[in-house]
mmCIF file of C-alpha atoms in Angstrom:
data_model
loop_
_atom_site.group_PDB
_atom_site.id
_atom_site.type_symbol
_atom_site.label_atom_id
_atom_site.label_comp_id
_atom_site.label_asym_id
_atom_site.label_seq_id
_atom_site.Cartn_x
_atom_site.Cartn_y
_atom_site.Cartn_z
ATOM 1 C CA UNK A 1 83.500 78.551 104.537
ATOM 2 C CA UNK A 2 82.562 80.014 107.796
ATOM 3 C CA UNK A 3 79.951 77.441 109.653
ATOM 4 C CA UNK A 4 76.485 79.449 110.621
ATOM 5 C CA UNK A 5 76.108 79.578 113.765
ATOM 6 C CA UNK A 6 80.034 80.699 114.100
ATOM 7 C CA UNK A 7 79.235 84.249 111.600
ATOM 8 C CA UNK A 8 76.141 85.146 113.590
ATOM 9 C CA UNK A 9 77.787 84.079 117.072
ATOM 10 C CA UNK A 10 80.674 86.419 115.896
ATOM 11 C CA UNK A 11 78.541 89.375 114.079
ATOM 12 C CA UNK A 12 76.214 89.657 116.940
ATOM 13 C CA UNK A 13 79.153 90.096 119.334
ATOM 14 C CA UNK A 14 80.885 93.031 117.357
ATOM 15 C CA UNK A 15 77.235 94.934 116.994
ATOM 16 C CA UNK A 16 76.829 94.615 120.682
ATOM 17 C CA UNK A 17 80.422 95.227 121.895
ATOM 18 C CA UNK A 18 82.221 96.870 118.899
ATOM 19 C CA UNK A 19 85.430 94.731 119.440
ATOM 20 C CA UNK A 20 86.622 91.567 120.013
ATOM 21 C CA UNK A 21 85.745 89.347 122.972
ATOM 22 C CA UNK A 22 87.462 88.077 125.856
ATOM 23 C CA UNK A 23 89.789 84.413 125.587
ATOM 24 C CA UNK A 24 86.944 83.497 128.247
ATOM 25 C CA UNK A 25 84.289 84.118 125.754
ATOM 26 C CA UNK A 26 86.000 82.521 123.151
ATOM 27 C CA UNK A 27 86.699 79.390 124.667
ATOM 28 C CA UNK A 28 82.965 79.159 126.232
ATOM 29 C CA UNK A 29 81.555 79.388 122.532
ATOM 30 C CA UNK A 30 83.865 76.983 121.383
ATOM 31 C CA UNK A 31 83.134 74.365 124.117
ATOM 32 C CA UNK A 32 79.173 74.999 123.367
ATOM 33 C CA UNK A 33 79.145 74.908 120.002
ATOM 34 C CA UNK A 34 82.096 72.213 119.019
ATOM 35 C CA UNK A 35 79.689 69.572 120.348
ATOM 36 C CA UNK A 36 76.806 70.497 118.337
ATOM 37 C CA UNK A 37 79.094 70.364 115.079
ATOM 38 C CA UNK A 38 80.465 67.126 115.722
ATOM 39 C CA UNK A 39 76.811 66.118 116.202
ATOM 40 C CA UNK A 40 76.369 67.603 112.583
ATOM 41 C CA UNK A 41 79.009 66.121 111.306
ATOM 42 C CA UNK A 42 81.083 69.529 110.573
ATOM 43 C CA UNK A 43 84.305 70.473 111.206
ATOM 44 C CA UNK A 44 85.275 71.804 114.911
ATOM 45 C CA UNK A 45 86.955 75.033 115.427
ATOM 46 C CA UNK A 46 89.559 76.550 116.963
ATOM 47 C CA UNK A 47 90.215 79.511 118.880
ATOM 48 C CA UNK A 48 92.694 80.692 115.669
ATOM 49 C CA UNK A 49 89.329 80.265 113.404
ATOM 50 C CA UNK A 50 87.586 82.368 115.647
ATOM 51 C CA UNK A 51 89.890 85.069 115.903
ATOM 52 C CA UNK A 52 90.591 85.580 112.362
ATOM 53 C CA UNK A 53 87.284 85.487 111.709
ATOM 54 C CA UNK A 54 86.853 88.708 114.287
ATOM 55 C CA UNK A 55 90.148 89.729 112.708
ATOM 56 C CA UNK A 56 88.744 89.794 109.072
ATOM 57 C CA UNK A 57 85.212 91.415 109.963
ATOM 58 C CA UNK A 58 86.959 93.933 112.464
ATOM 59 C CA UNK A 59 90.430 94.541 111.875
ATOM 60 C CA UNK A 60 91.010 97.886 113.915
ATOM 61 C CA UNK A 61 89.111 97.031 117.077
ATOM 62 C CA UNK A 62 90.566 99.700 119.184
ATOM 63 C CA UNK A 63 89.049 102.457 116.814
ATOM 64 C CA UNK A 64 85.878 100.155 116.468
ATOM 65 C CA UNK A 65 85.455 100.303 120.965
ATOM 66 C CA UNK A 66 86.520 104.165 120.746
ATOM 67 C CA UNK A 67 84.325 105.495 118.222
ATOM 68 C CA UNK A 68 81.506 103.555 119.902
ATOM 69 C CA UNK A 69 82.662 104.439 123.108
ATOM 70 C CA UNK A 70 82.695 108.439 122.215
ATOM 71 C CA UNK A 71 79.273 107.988 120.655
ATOM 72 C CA UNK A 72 77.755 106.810 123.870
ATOM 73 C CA UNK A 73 79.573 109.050 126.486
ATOM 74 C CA UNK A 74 81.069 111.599 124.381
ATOM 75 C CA UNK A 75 84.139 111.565 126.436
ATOM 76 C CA UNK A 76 87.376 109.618 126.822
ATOM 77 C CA UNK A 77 87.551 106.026 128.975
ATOM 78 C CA UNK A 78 88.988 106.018 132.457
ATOM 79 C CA UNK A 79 91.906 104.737 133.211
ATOM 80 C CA UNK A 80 89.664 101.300 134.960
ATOM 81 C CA UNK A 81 87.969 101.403 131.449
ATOM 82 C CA UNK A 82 91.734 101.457 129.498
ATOM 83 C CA UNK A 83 93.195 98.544 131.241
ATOM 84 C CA UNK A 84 89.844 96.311 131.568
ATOM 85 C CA UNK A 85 90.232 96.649 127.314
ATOM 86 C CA UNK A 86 93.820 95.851 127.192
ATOM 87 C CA UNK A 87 93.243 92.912 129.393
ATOM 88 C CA UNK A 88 90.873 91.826 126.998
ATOM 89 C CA UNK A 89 92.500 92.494 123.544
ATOM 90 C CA UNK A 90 96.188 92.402 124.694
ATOM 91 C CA UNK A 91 96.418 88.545 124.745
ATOM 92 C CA UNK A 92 94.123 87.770 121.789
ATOM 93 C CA UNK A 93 96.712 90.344 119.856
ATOM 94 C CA UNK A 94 99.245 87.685 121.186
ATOM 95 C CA UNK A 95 97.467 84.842 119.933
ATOM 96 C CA UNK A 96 97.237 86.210 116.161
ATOM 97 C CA UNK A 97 100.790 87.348 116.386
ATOM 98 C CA UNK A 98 99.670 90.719 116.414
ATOM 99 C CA UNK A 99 101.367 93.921 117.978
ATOM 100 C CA UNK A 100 99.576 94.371 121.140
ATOM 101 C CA UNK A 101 98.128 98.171 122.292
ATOM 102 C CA UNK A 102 99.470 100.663 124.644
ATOM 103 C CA UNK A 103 97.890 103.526 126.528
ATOM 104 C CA UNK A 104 99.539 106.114 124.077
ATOM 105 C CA UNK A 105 97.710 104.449 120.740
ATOM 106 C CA UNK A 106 94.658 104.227 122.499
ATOM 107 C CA UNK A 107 94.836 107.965 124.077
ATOM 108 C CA UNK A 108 95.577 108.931 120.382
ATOM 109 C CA UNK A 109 92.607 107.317 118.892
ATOM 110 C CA UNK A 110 90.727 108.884 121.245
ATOM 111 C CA UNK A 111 92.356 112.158 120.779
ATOM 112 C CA UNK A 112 91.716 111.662 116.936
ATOM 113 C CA UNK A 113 88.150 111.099 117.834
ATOM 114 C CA UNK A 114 87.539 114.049 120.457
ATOM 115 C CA UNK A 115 90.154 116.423 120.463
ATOM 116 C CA UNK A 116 88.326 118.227 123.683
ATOM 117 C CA UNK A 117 86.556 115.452 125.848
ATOM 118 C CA UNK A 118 85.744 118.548 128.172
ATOM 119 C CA UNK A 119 84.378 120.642 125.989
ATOM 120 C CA UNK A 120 82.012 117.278 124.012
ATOM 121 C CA UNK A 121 80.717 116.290 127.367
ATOM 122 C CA UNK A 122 79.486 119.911 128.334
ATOM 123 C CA UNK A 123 77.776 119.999 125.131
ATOM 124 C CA UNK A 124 76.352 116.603 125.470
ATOM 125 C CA UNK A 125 75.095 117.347 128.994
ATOM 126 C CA UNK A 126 73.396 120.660 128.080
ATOM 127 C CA UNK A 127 71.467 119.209 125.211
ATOM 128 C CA UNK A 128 70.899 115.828 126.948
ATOM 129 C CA UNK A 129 69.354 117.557 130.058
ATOM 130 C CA UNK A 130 67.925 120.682 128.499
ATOM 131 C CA UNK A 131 69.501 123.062 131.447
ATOM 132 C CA UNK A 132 71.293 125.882 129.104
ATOM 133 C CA UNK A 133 68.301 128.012 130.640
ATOM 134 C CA UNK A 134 68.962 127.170 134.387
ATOM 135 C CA UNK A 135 72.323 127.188 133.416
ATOM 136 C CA UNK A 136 72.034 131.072 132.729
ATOM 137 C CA UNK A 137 69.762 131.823 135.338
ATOM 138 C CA UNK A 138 72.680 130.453 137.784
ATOM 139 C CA UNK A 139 74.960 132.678 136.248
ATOM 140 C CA UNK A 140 72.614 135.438 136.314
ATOM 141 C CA UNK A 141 72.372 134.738 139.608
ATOM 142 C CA UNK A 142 75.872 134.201 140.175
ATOM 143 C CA UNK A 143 76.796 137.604 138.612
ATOM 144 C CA UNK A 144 73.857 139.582 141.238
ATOM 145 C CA UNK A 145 75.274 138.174 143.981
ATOM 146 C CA UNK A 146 78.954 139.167 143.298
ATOM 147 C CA UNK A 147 77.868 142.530 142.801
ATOM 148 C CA UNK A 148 75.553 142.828 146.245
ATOM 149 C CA UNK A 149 77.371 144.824 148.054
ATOM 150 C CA UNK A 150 76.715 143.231 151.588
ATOM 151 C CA UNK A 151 78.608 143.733 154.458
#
């Protein structure tokens, strides 16, 4: 059984980040809250608790940060975005024994997720900003001037 204050602590971080968190995150929990259960007189926990708890709620968090990530930007993570994650999940994949990720199962999650990141974010910025009218007036525009004949 899964003390309180460890489930919410660990379902309010996967609604607000979509994966797991960061060894530094972990450990900062555990130091806050191993007190208070002690105090309580409930058993402390680990960082192995912890994980497999994030383990059993989310156990794909890869496809978790990129669906989230797509939904929000509609395009693919840069490259600063790719190995800030890896830092993160990499050595928490250690810890459970896990295989760790590469850049070529991420890319392909993302690919499986938005085939055409070009094409999504086009889309996403013509709707979000309402300019397919200005759009076509610029190519209107566009198309006048390459006909002017000016010398």
């Amino acid at each position: 059984m899964h003390p309180e204050p460890v489930s919410s602590w660990v379902q309010q971080h996967l609604s607000q980040h979509f994966s797991w968190p960061s060894l530094v995150k972990v450990d900062d929990f555990i130091q806050g809250i191993n007190p208070l259960l002690v105090m309580v007189r409930k058993s402390t926990i680990d960082r192995m608790f912890l994980l497999n708890h994030f383990k059993s709620l989310c156990p794909n968090p890869v496809f978790t940060w990129a669906k989230k990530h797509i939904e929000a930007s509609k395009v693919w993570p840069s490259r600063e975005e790719v190995d800030e994650y890896l830092s993160i999940i990499n050595p928490l994949c250690t810890l459970l024994q896990k295989e760790t990720f590469n850049y070529m199962y991420i890319f392909e999650v993302f690919q499986s997720l938005c085939p055409d990141p070009l094409e999504t974010w086009v889309k996403k910025y013509l709707v979000s900003y309402e300019v397919c009218q200005r759009f076509q007036d610029v190519i209107i525009a566009a198309t006048c001037f390459a006909n002017c004949s000016c010398s």
